[in-house]
Amino acid sequence: MAGIQTRSWTLDPADRIAALERENAKLQRINKVLMDRVERSMDFQGGAFSLFQTAIVLEQKIRERTLELERALHKLEDSNRDLARAKELADTMRTRLFEAIESVNEGFALFDSADRLVLCNRKYLSYWPTVAGRIQAGIRFNDLVAMVAAAGAVSEPPPDVWLRERMEHRHDLKGVFLNRLSDGRWIQVNERRTRDGGIVGVYTDITVIKREEERRRESEQAEKSALMMLNDQLQQAKSQADQANLSKTRFIAAASHDLLQPLNAARLFVSALADLEQPDANAELVENIDAALASVEDLLSALLDISKLDAGAVTPEVTDFPLRGVLAPLASEYAAVAAERGIDLKVVGSGAVVRSDMRLLRRIVQNFLSNALRYVQGGRVVVGCRRTGDGIRIEVWDNGPGIPRDKIAEIFQEFRRLDTPVSKGRDRGMGLGLAIVDRVARMLDHPITVRSEPGRGSVFAVTVPRGTERRAARPASVAARPMTNRLAGTSVLVLDNEPAVVAGMEALLRGWACDVVSATNGDEALALLSGMPKPPDLLIADYHLDDGVLGVDEVARLRAACGRILPAVIVTANRTPELADEAKAAGCLVLNKPVKPAQLRAVMTGLVG
């Protein structure tokens, strides 16, 4: 009995009550059997004592069974009370859960493992107003969404497409699902599976966010359109600026050519005068005129270089070459200038190979060196190289007046010159050399550094990447040496369309005891050749002649008429690499206008010597 009773309390309240009722019936049957048994015993024995004893036993058994029955009834009452309390608590919790679900701002829907609707809130129903009255607990999800699609409650995409995509998402439950309702609202669905296999879904109204995104997209599109319009305007302005810059470059090139023609003639006349015996007063005048013309030449050359760099007309030719090909010619070229000014110039040779444009790198170092020689008064200038990382730093040291720290940035601007006393006023320069250095260095991506201390000197440096391929250095420029005697009697044919240049060239060459004949065009030169007893020793021709005729072509005609390759020099104001390549291919040397007499004399001596 105890075992049965124990097992009965492990059951649920309803099962426990049924078990107690069964046990009560069993106890009643046992009591009845015991009473019958006692009565029969009394009938059999008939003794008073036996009857009394039986009555006592029966009373004890009845009392025990009665107590057990009372305990069972008490337990039954407790179970009923617990059951009622549990039912009340469950109702309370269900009410609170429903109230909580109703209080949230999002729609809520719970489906069981068979995908039947268990419960939802009014917010969820508000998303489907046309079918809200037909959405009841127990409806299957596929029937619900089919009903929504048929009612046209969703505007995008089309109902059949939306229904297919909605069921696919329901199957995978990956990410969020967006619904655009027919009334313009946007609903975002987040769904998760429960532990018993059901699905709980939260439906959030994101209409405000979507409209804000749309406004932002419209704003971004408007800004993009404005930026595109502005970009078009900038492109147009840039194109106009580039065109203007190109026109400026062409104008400067043309103007430089037109200016260099008379300047070239003037330099030739001045050089011819300098070769003649002059009184001291006249000699000083000639020297001053020559210096003034040299300043004009430097200015025009610098302006032309800057205009080409700004217009992007200069294309670097990057190769590997030894630095001695840059440093050795500069040492020879500036040795006489340094000696004239009483400056101790030392160029330390280097066997390093660098990767750069040889011509443009030479221009950078040349500007550093010429600046140092210009501002140092009887001091010392040193050019050397240092290895640094993957590069070579070319440095130009001087012990000149130095540069204040706050003025270092200014010296790389056009026409900016420091108020530093120099040996002669004409040596101040035009303030364009370092501006050209800055542009060339940026084009080549070669860092420029400047260190200076007022009163102690400056160090200008350019860092160049190391090269790997070694090749022979370019030959140094021929040093200008007085070799007038070697040119005596040399026969020269001059071809130039400018009478002033022809007259100046004749005066200069005759001062060197040369036999000169001149022509202004190719036909005239051919006529002169036919009257000469023998072909000339040398041809000097301008590159640009009248009517678009080129000097290299006329040199070819004259050589053909003579039957042999005559040494030829092309004189031009055009400084482009293409012209130099063209002249080289034609077997001619090139001299730029204004022609430096010493350079012309050295070239002629090399050609006819």
Coordinates of C-alpha atoms in Angstrom, one line a residue:
M1 CA 0.0 0.0 0.0
A2 CA 2.8 2.3 0.8
G3 CA 4.4 1.6 -2.5
I4 CA 1.2 2.4 -4.4
Q5 CA 0.7 5.6 -2.3
T6 CA 4.3 6.7 -3.1
R7 CA 3.9 6.2 -6.7
S8 CA 0.6 8.0 -6.8
W9 CA 2.2 11.3 -5.7
T10 CA 4.6 11.3 -8.5
L11 CA 1.8 11.7 -11.0
D12 CA 0.1 14.9 -12.2
P13 CA -2.6 16.4 -9.9
A14 CA -5.5 14.8 -12.0
D15 CA -3.8 11.4 -12.0
R16 CA -3.1 11.7 -8.3
I17 CA -6.7 12.3 -7.5
A18 CA -7.8 9.3 -9.6
A19 CA -5.1 7.1 -7.9
L20 CA -6.4 8.2 -4.4
E21 CA -10.0 7.4 -5.4
R22 CA -8.9 4.0 -6.5
E23 CA -7.0 3.4 -3.2
N24 CA -10.0 4.6 -1.2
A25 CA -12.2 2.1 -3.0
K26 CA -9.6 -0.6 -2.3
L27 CA -9.5 0.2 1.4
Q28 CA -13.3 0.0 1.6
R29 CA -13.2 -3.4 0.0
I30 CA -10.5 -4.5 2.4
N31 CA -12.5 -3.3 5.4
K32 CA -15.5 -5.1 4.2
V33 CA -13.5 -8.4 3.8
L34 CA -12.0 -8.0 7.2
M35 CA -15.4 -7.4 8.8
D36 CA -16.8 -10.5 7.1
R37 CA -13.9 -12.5 8.2
V38 CA -14.3 -11.4 11.8
E39 CA -18.0 -12.2 11.7
R40 CA -17.3 -15.6 10.4
S41 CA -14.7 -16.2 13.0
M42 CA -17.1 -15.3 15.7
D43 CA -19.7 -17.6 14.2
F44 CA -17.1 -20.4 14.2
Q45 CA -15.7 -19.9 17.6
G46 CA -18.5 -18.3 19.4
G47 CA -16.4 -17.3 22.3
A48 CA -16.7 -13.9 24.1
F49 CA -13.0 -13.5 24.4
S50 CA -12.5 -14.3 20.8
L51 CA -15.2 -11.8 19.9
F52 CA -13.7 -9.1 22.0
Q53 CA -10.2 -9.7 20.6
T54 CA -11.6 -9.7 17.1
A55 CA -13.4 -6.4 17.8
I56 CA -10.2 -4.8 19.1
V57 CA -8.2 -6.0 16.0
L58 CA -11.0 -4.8 13.8
E59 CA -11.2 -1.4 15.5
Q60 CA -7.4 -1.0 15.1
K61 CA -7.5 -1.8 11.4
I62 CA -10.5 0.5 10.9
R63 CA -8.7 3.3 12.7
E64 CA -5.6 2.8 10.6
R65 CA -7.5 2.7 7.4
T66 CA -9.5 5.7 8.4
L67 CA -6.3 7.7 9.2
E68 CA -4.9 6.7 5.8
L69 CA -8.1 7.8 4.1
E70 CA -8.0 11.1 5.9
R71 CA -4.5 11.6 4.9
A72 CA -5.4 10.8 1.3
L73 CA -8.3 13.2 1.4
H74 CA -6.0 16.0 2.8
K75 CA -3.5 15.3 0.0
L76 CA -6.3 15.4 -2.5
E77 CA -7.4 18.8 -1.2
D78 CA -3.8 20.0 -1.3
S79 CA -3.4 18.8 -4.9
N80 CA -6.7 20.5 -5.9
R81 CA -5.5 23.7 -4.3
D82 CA -2.1 23.5 -6.0
L83 CA -3.8 22.7 -9.3
A84 CA -6.0 25.7 -9.0
R85 CA -3.1 27.9 -8.0
A86 CA -1.1 26.7 -11.0
K87 CA -4.0 27.3 -13.3
E88 CA -4.4 30.8 -12.0
L89 CA -0.6 31.5 -12.4
A90 CA -0.7 30.1 -15.9
D91 CA -3.6 32.4 -16.8
T92 CA -1.8 35.3 -15.2
M93 CA 1.4 34.6 -17.1
R94 CA -0.5 34.2 -20.4
T95 CA -2.3 37.5 -19.8
R96 CA 1.0 39.3 -19.0
L97 CA 2.7 37.7 -22.1
F98 CA -0.2 38.8 -24.3
E99 CA -0.1 42.3 -22.8
A100 CA 3.7 42.4 -23.3
I101 CA 3.3 41.4 -26.9
E102 CA 0.6 43.9 -27.5
S103 CA 2.8 46.7 -25.9
V104 CA 5.8 46.3 -28.3
N105 CA 6.1 48.6 -31.3
E106 CA 6.8 45.7 -33.7
G107 CA 4.4 43.2 -35.0
F108 CA 4.7 39.7 -33.4
A109 CA 3.6 36.3 -34.6
L110 CA 4.3 32.9 -33.2
F111 CA 3.8 29.7 -35.2
D112 CA 4.1 26.1 -33.9
S113 CA 6.1 23.3 -35.3
A114 CA 3.4 22.6 -37.9
D115 CA 3.6 26.2 -39.0
R116 CA 0.2 27.1 -37.6
L117 CA -0.4 30.5 -36.1
V118 CA -0.4 30.3 -32.3
L119 CA -0.8 34.0 -31.4
C120 CA -0.1 37.4 -32.8
N121 CA -0.6 41.0 -31.7
R122 CA -2.7 43.8 -33.2
K123 CA 0.4 45.5 -34.7
Y124 CA 1.0 42.4 -36.8
L125 CA -2.6 42.5 -38.0
S126 CA -2.4 46.2 -38.8
Y127 CA 0.1 45.4 -41.6
W128 CA -2.6 43.3 -43.4
P129 CA -5.7 45.4 -42.9
T130 CA -7.6 43.9 -45.9
V131 CA -7.3 40.3 -44.5
A132 CA -6.9 41.0 -40.7
G133 CA -10.4 39.7 -39.9
R134 CA -9.5 36.3 -41.5
I135 CA -6.3 35.8 -39.6
Q136 CA -7.1 33.5 -36.7
A137 CA -5.1 31.2 -34.5
G138 CA -4.5 27.8 -36.2
I139 CA -4.2 29.2 -39.8
R140 CA -1.2 27.8 -41.6
F141 CA 1.5 30.2 -42.7
N142 CA 1.3 29.2 -46.4
D143 CA -2.4 29.9 -46.4
L144 CA -1.9 33.2 -44.7
V145 CA 0.7 34.5 -47.2
A146 CA -1.3 33.2 -50.1
M147 CA -4.3 35.2 -48.8
V148 CA -2.1 38.3 -48.4
A149 CA -0.8 38.0 -51.9
A150 CA -4.2 37.5 -53.4
A151 CA -5.5 40.6 -51.6
G152 CA -2.8 42.7 -53.1
A153 CA -1.5 43.8 -49.7
V154 CA 2.1 44.0 -51.1
S155 CA 3.1 46.4 -53.9
E156 CA 6.6 45.2 -54.8
P157 CA 7.5 42.8 -56.2
P158 CA 4.4 41.4 -58.1
P159 CA 2.2 39.1 -55.9
D160 CA 3.3 35.8 -57.5
V161 CA 7.0 36.8 -57.2
W162 CA 6.6 38.0 -53.7
L163 CA 4.8 34.8 -52.6
R164 CA 7.6 32.6 -54.1
E165 CA 10.4 34.7 -52.5
R166 CA 8.5 34.8 -49.1
M167 CA 8.2 31.0 -49.0
E168 CA 11.9 30.6 -50.0
H169 CA 12.9 32.9 -47.2
R170 CA 10.6 31.1 -44.8
H171 CA 12.4 27.8 -45.6
D172 CA 15.9 29.2 -45.2
L173 CA 15.4 31.9 -42.5
K174 CA 18.6 33.6 -43.6
G175 CA 18.9 37.4 -43.1
V176 CA 15.9 39.7 -43.1
F177 CA 13.0 39.9 -45.5
L178 CA 11.6 43.2 -46.7
N179 CA 8.0 43.9 -47.7
R180 CA 6.8 47.0 -49.4
L181 CA 3.1 47.2 -48.6
S182 CA 0.5 48.6 -51.0
D183 CA 0.0 51.7 -48.7
G184 CA 3.7 52.6 -49.1
R185 CA 5.0 51.3 -45.8
W186 CA 8.1 49.2 -45.6
I187 CA 8.2 46.2 -43.2
Q188 CA 11.3 44.3 -42.2
V189 CA 10.8 40.7 -41.1
N190 CA 13.2 38.9 -38.7
E191 CA 12.4 35.3 -38.0
R192 CA 14.0 32.7 -35.8
R193 CA 13.2 29.0 -34.9
T194 CA 12.2 28.1 -31.4
R195 CA 13.4 25.0 -29.5
D196 CA 10.3 23.1 -30.2
G197 CA 10.5 23.7 -34.0
G198 CA 8.2 26.6 -34.2
I199 CA 9.0 30.0 -35.7
V200 CA 8.7 33.4 -34.0
G201 CA 8.7 36.5 -36.2
V202 CA 9.2 40.2 -35.5
Y203 CA 7.8 42.6 -38.1
T204 CA 9.4 46.1 -37.9
D205 CA 8.1 49.2 -39.7
I206 CA 11.1 50.8 -41.3
T207 CA 9.2 53.3 -43.5
V208 CA 11.0 56.3 -41.9
I209 CA 14.4 54.7 -42.5
K210 CA 13.6 53.9 -46.1
R211 CA 12.3 57.4 -46.8
E212 CA 15.4 58.8 -45.2
E213 CA 17.5 56.5 -47.4
E214 CA 15.6 57.6 -50.4
R215 CA 16.1 61.3 -49.5
R216 CA 19.7 60.6 -48.9
R217 CA 20.0 58.9 -52.3
E218 CA 18.3 61.8 -54.0
S219 CA 20.6 64.2 -52.2
E220 CA 23.6 62.1 -53.1
Q221 CA 22.4 61.9 -56.7
A222 CA 21.9 65.7 -56.8
E223 CA 25.3 66.2 -55.3
K224 CA 26.8 63.7 -57.8
S225 CA 25.1 65.5 -60.6
A226 CA 26.4 68.8 -59.3
L227 CA 29.9 67.3 -58.9
M228 CA 29.8 65.8 -62.4
M229 CA 28.7 69.2 -63.7
L230 CA 31.5 70.9 -61.7
N231 CA 33.9 68.2 -62.9
D232 CA 32.9 68.9 -66.5
Q233 CA 33.4 72.6 -65.9
L234 CA 36.8 71.9 -64.3
Q235 CA 37.7 69.6 -67.2
Q236 CA 36.7 72.3 -69.6
A237 CA 38.6 74.9 -67.6
K238 CA 41.6 72.6 -67.5
S239 CA 41.4 72.0 -71.2
Q240 CA 41.2 75.7 -71.8
A241 CA 44.1 76.2 -69.4
D242 CA 46.1 73.4 -71.1
Q243 CA 45.3 75.0 -74.5
A244 CA 46.3 78.4 -73.2
N245 CA 49.4 76.9 -71.7
L246 CA 50.2 75.2 -74.9
S247 CA 49.6 78.4 -76.8
K248 CA 51.8 80.2 -74.3
T249 CA 54.5 77.6 -74.9
R250 CA 54.2 77.9 -78.7
F251 CA 54.2 81.7 -78.4
I252 CA 57.3 81.7 -76.1
A253 CA 59.0 79.2 -78.5
A254 CA 58.2 81.4 -81.5
A255 CA 59.0 84.6 -79.6
S256 CA 62.2 83.1 -78.3
H257 CA 63.2 82.1 -81.9
D258 CA 62.4 85.6 -83.2
L259 CA 64.2 87.2 -80.3
L260 CA 67.2 84.8 -80.5
Q261 CA 67.7 85.6 -84.2
P262 CA 68.8 89.3 -83.6
L263 CA 70.4 88.3 -80.3
N264 CA 72.5 85.8 -82.1
A265 CA 73.5 88.4 -84.6
A266 CA 74.4 90.8 -81.9
R267 CA 76.5 88.2 -80.0
L268 CA 78.3 87.5 -83.3
F269 CA 79.0 91.2 -83.9
V270 CA 80.2 91.7 -80.3
S271 CA 82.5 88.7 -80.5
A272 CA 83.9 90.0 -83.8
L273 CA 84.5 93.4 -82.1
A274 CA 86.1 91.7 -79.1
D275 CA 88.6 89.9 -81.5
L276 CA 89.7 93.3 -82.9
E277 CA 92.2 95.6 -81.3
Q278 CA 90.2 98.1 -79.3
P279 CA 91.1 101.0 -77.0
D280 CA 90.6 100.2 -73.3
A281 CA 87.4 102.3 -73.1
N282 CA 85.9 100.5 -76.1
A283 CA 87.0 97.1 -74.8
E284 CA 85.1 97.7 -71.6
L285 CA 82.0 98.7 -73.5
V286 CA 82.3 95.6 -75.7
E287 CA 82.6 93.4 -72.5
N288 CA 79.6 95.1 -70.9
I289 CA 77.5 94.6 -74.1
D290 CA 78.5 91.0 -74.2
A291 CA 77.5 90.5 -70.5
A292 CA 74.2 92.2 -71.1
L293 CA 73.5 90.0 -74.1
A294 CA 74.5 86.9 -72.1
S295 CA 71.9 87.9 -69.4
V296 CA 69.2 88.3 -72.0
E297 CA 70.1 84.9 -73.5
D298 CA 70.0 83.2 -70.0
L299 CA 66.6 84.8 -69.4
L300 CA 65.1 83.7 -72.7
S301 CA 66.5 80.2 -72.2
A302 CA 65.1 79.9 -68.7
L303 CA 61.6 81.2 -69.8
L304 CA 61.5 78.7 -72.6
D305 CA 62.5 75.8 -70.3
I306 CA 59.9 76.7 -67.7
S307 CA 57.2 77.0 -70.3
K308 CA 58.0 73.6 -71.7
L309 CA 58.0 72.0 -68.3
D310 CA 54.7 73.6 -67.4
A311 CA 53.1 72.5 -70.6
G312 CA 54.4 68.9 -70.2
A313 CA 56.3 69.2 -73.4
V314 CA 59.4 67.6 -71.9
T315 CA 59.5 63.8 -71.7
P316 CA 62.2 62.3 -69.6
E317 CA 64.4 59.6 -71.2
V318 CA 65.3 57.5 -68.1
T319 CA 68.3 55.3 -68.5
D320 CA 71.2 53.8 -66.4
F321 CA 74.4 55.8 -66.7
P322 CA 77.6 56.5 -64.6
L323 CA 77.6 59.8 -62.8
R324 CA 81.0 60.7 -64.2
G325 CA 79.1 61.4 -67.5
V326 CA 77.4 64.3 -65.7
L327 CA 80.1 65.5 -63.3
A328 CA 83.2 65.5 -65.5
P329 CA 81.8 67.9 -68.2
L330 CA 80.5 70.2 -65.5
A331 CA 84.0 70.3 -63.9
S332 CA 85.6 71.2 -67.3
E333 CA 82.9 73.7 -68.1
Y334 CA 83.0 75.7 -64.9
A335 CA 86.7 75.5 -64.1
A336 CA 87.4 78.7 -66.0
V337 CA 84.5 80.5 -64.4
A338 CA 85.6 79.5 -60.9
A339 CA 89.2 80.5 -61.7
E340 CA 88.1 83.9 -63.0
R341 CA 86.2 84.6 -59.7
G342 CA 88.9 83.3 -57.5
I343 CA 86.9 80.3 -56.2
D344 CA 88.4 77.0 -55.4
L345 CA 86.2 74.5 -57.3
K346 CA 86.5 70.8 -56.5
V347 CA 84.4 68.1 -58.3
V348 CA 84.9 64.7 -56.6
G349 CA 84.5 62.0 -59.2
S350 CA 82.1 59.0 -58.7
G351 CA 81.9 55.6 -60.3
A352 CA 78.3 55.2 -59.2
V353 CA 75.6 54.2 -61.8
V354 CA 72.3 56.0 -61.4
R355 CA 68.9 55.8 -63.1
S356 CA 67.6 59.1 -64.4
D357 CA 67.5 61.4 -67.5
M358 CA 71.1 62.3 -68.1
R359 CA 70.3 65.7 -69.7
L360 CA 67.7 66.8 -67.1
L361 CA 69.9 65.6 -64.1
R362 CA 72.8 67.6 -65.6
R363 CA 70.5 70.6 -65.6
I364 CA 69.7 70.2 -61.9
V365 CA 73.4 69.9 -60.8
Q366 CA 74.4 72.7 -63.3
N367 CA 71.9 75.1 -61.6
F368 CA 73.2 74.1 -58.2
L369 CA 76.8 74.7 -59.3
S370 CA 76.1 78.0 -61.1
N371 CA 74.2 79.3 -58.1
A372 CA 77.1 78.4 -55.8
L373 CA 79.6 80.1 -58.0
R374 CA 77.4 83.1 -58.3
Y375 CA 77.0 83.8 -54.6
V376 CA 80.4 82.6 -53.3
Q377 CA 83.1 85.4 -53.1
G378 CA 86.6 84.0 -53.2
G379 CA 85.5 80.9 -51.3
R380 CA 85.2 77.2 -52.0
V381 CA 82.7 75.0 -53.8
V382 CA 82.7 71.2 -53.6
V383 CA 80.6 68.8 -55.7
G384 CA 80.4 65.2 -54.4
C385 CA 78.2 62.2 -54.0
R386 CA 77.0 60.1 -51.0
R387 CA 75.3 56.7 -50.9
T388 CA 72.0 56.7 -49.1
G389 CA 69.7 53.7 -49.0
D390 CA 68.9 52.7 -52.6
G391 CA 70.0 56.0 -54.0
I392 CA 72.9 58.4 -54.6
R393 CA 72.7 61.9 -53.2
I394 CA 74.6 64.5 -55.3
E395 CA 75.6 67.4 -53.1
V396 CA 76.9 70.9 -53.9
W397 CA 78.6 72.5 -50.9
D398 CA 79.6 76.2 -50.7
N399 CA 80.9 78.5 -47.9
G400 CA 78.9 81.5 -49.2
P401 CA 76.6 83.8 -47.3
G402 CA 74.0 81.1 -46.6
I403 CA 70.2 81.3 -46.7
P404 CA 67.9 82.2 -43.7
R405 CA 65.7 79.2 -42.8
D406 CA 62.5 81.2 -43.5
K407 CA 63.7 82.0 -47.0
I408 CA 64.5 78.5 -48.2
A409 CA 61.1 77.8 -49.7
E410 CA 61.1 81.2 -51.5
I411 CA 64.2 80.5 -53.5
F412 CA 62.4 77.8 -55.6
Q413 CA 59.8 80.3 -56.8
E414 CA 60.1 82.2 -60.0
F415 CA 62.0 85.5 -60.0
R416 CA 62.8 85.2 -56.3
R417 CA 66.3 86.3 -55.4
L418 CA 67.8 86.9 -52.0
D419 CA 69.3 90.3 -51.1
T420 CA 72.8 88.8 -50.8
P421 CA 75.8 90.8 -52.0
V422 CA 77.7 89.1 -54.8
S423 CA 80.9 89.9 -56.6
K424 CA 79.3 91.7 -59.5
G425 CA 75.7 93.0 -60.0
R426 CA 75.4 91.2 -63.3
D427 CA 75.9 87.9 -61.6
R428 CA 72.7 88.1 -59.6
G429 CA 70.8 85.9 -62.1
M430 CA 67.1 86.0 -63.0
G431 CA 65.7 84.0 -60.2
L432 CA 64.6 81.2 -62.5
G433 CA 67.3 78.5 -62.1
L434 CA 65.9 76.9 -58.9
A435 CA 62.4 77.2 -60.2
I436 CA 63.5 75.0 -63.1
V437 CA 65.2 72.7 -60.7
D438 CA 62.0 72.3 -58.7
R439 CA 60.0 71.4 -61.8
V440 CA 62.5 69.0 -63.2
A441 CA 63.0 67.2 -59.9
R442 CA 59.3 66.7 -59.4
M443 CA 59.0 65.4 -63.0
L444 CA 61.8 62.9 -62.3
D445 CA 60.6 62.2 -58.7
H446 CA 64.1 63.1 -57.4
P447 CA 63.9 64.6 -53.9
I448 CA 65.6 68.0 -53.4
T449 CA 67.1 69.0 -50.1
V450 CA 68.6 72.2 -48.9
R451 CA 70.7 72.8 -45.7
S452 CA 72.0 76.3 -45.0
E453 CA 73.3 78.4 -42.2
P454 CA 73.6 82.1 -42.7
G455 CA 77.3 83.2 -42.7
R456 CA 78.6 79.7 -43.1
G457 CA 77.3 78.4 -46.4
S458 CA 74.7 76.0 -48.0
V459 CA 74.4 72.5 -49.3
F460 CA 72.0 71.8 -52.2
A461 CA 71.4 68.1 -52.9
V462 CA 69.4 65.9 -55.2
T463 CA 68.8 62.2 -54.5
V464 CA 68.8 59.8 -57.6
P465 CA 68.0 56.1 -57.7
R466 CA 70.8 53.7 -58.3
G467 CA 71.1 52.1 -61.7
T468 CA 72.3 48.6 -62.6
E469 CA 73.3 48.8 -66.2
R470 CA 76.7 50.3 -66.9
R471 CA 77.5 52.0 -70.1
A472 CA 80.1 54.4 -71.3
A473 CA 79.7 57.9 -70.2
R474 CA 79.0 60.6 -72.7
P475 CA 82.1 62.4 -73.9
A476 CA 82.8 65.6 -72.2
S477 CA 82.1 68.8 -74.1
V478 CA 85.0 70.1 -76.0
A479 CA 86.7 72.8 -74.0
A480 CA 86.8 76.2 -75.6
R481 CA 90.5 76.9 -76.3
P482 CA 91.9 79.6 -78.4
M483 CA 92.8 77.8 -81.6
T484 CA 92.2 80.6 -84.1
N485 CA 95.4 79.7 -85.9
R486 CA 94.1 76.3 -86.8
L487 CA 91.1 77.8 -88.5
A488 CA 93.1 80.2 -90.6
G489 CA 92.3 79.6 -94.3
T490 CA 89.4 77.4 -93.5
S491 CA 86.7 77.7 -96.2
V492 CA 83.2 78.0 -94.7
L493 CA 79.8 78.2 -96.4
V494 CA 77.2 80.0 -94.2
L495 CA 73.4 79.4 -95.0
D496 CA 71.0 81.6 -93.1
N497 CA 67.8 83.5 -94.1
E498 CA 68.5 86.4 -91.7
P499 CA 70.9 89.0 -93.3
A500 CA 71.9 90.3 -89.9
V501 CA 72.9 86.8 -88.7
V502 CA 74.9 86.3 -92.0
A503 CA 76.7 89.6 -91.6
G504 CA 77.6 88.8 -87.9
M505 CA 78.8 85.3 -88.8
E506 CA 80.9 86.6 -91.6
A507 CA 82.5 89.3 -89.3
L508 CA 83.2 86.7 -86.7
L509 CA 84.7 84.0 -89.0
R510 CA 86.8 86.5 -91.0
G511 CA 88.2 87.7 -87.6
W512 CA 89.4 84.1 -87.3
A513 CA 91.0 84.3 -90.8
C514 CA 88.4 82.1 -92.4
D515 CA 87.3 82.3 -96.0
V516 CA 83.6 82.9 -95.9
V517 CA 80.9 82.7 -98.5
S518 CA 77.2 83.2 -97.5
A519 CA 73.8 82.4 -98.9
T520 CA 70.2 83.0 -97.7
N521 CA 68.7 79.9 -99.4
G522 CA 69.6 76.6 -100.8
D523 CA 69.5 77.6 -104.5
E524 CA 71.8 80.5 -103.8
A525 CA 74.2 78.2 -102.0
L526 CA 74.2 75.7 -104.8
A527 CA 75.0 78.6 -107.2
L528 CA 77.9 79.6 -105.0
L529 CA 79.3 76.1 -105.0
S530 CA 79.4 75.9 -108.7
G531 CA 81.7 79.0 -108.8
M532 CA 84.0 77.8 -106.1
P533 CA 87.3 76.1 -107.1
K534 CA 86.8 73.4 -104.5
P535 CA 84.1 72.4 -102.0
P536 CA 84.1 74.3 -98.7
D537 CA 85.7 72.7 -95.6
L538 CA 82.6 73.3 -93.5
L539 CA 78.9 74.1 -93.7
I540 CA 77.1 76.2 -91.2
A541 CA 73.3 76.3 -91.7
D542 CA 70.3 77.6 -89.8
Y543 CA 67.6 75.0 -89.1
H544 CA 64.5 77.0 -90.0
L545 CA 64.9 78.7 -93.4
D546 CA 62.3 80.6 -95.4
D547 CA 59.1 78.9 -96.8
G548 CA 59.4 76.0 -94.3
V549 CA 62.7 74.7 -95.7
L550 CA 64.9 72.9 -93.2
G551 CA 68.6 73.4 -92.9
V552 CA 69.3 69.6 -92.6
D553 CA 67.6 69.1 -96.0
E554 CA 69.7 71.9 -97.6
V555 CA 72.9 70.4 -96.1
A556 CA 72.0 67.1 -97.8
R557 CA 71.5 68.9 -101.1
L558 CA 74.9 70.6 -100.8
R559 CA 76.6 67.4 -99.8
A560 CA 75.1 65.7 -102.9
A561 CA 76.3 68.5 -105.1
C562 CA 79.8 68.2 -103.7
G563 CA 79.8 64.5 -104.0
R564 CA 81.1 64.0 -100.4
I565 CA 79.9 64.3 -96.8
L566 CA 80.9 67.8 -95.8
P567 CA 81.3 68.6 -92.0
A568 CA 78.2 70.5 -91.1
V569 CA 76.9 72.5 -88.1
I570 CA 73.2 73.2 -87.6
V571 CA 72.4 76.5 -85.7
T572 CA 68.9 76.7 -84.2
A573 CA 66.9 78.2 -81.4
N574 CA 64.9 75.0 -81.2
R575 CA 66.2 73.0 -78.2
T576 CA 64.0 69.9 -78.4
P577 CA 65.5 66.4 -78.3
E578 CA 63.7 65.5 -81.5
L579 CA 65.6 68.1 -83.4
A580 CA 68.9 67.0 -81.9
D581 CA 68.1 63.4 -83.0
E582 CA 67.2 64.5 -86.5
A583 CA 70.4 66.4 -86.8
K584 CA 72.4 63.5 -85.5
A585 CA 70.8 61.2 -88.0
A586 CA 71.8 63.6 -90.7
G587 CA 75.4 63.6 -89.6
C588 CA 75.3 67.2 -88.3
L589 CA 76.3 68.8 -85.0
V590 CA 73.9 71.2 -83.3
L591 CA 74.6 74.6 -81.7
N592 CA 71.8 76.5 -80.0
K593 CA 71.2 80.2 -80.6
P594 CA 72.6 82.6 -79.5
V595 CA 75.8 80.9 -80.6
K596 CA 78.7 81.2 -78.1
P597 CA 81.7 82.1 -80.2
A598 CA 84.1 80.1 -78.1
Q599 CA 81.9 77.0 -78.5
L600 CA 81.6 77.6 -82.2
R601 CA 85.3 77.9 -82.5
A602 CA 86.0 74.7 -80.6
V603 CA 83.4 72.8 -82.7
M604 CA 84.8 74.1 -86.0
T605 CA 88.3 73.2 -84.9
G606 CA 87.2 69.7 -84.0
L607 CA 85.5 69.2 -87.4
V608 CA 88.3 70.6 -89.7
G609 CA 91.3 69.8 -87.5

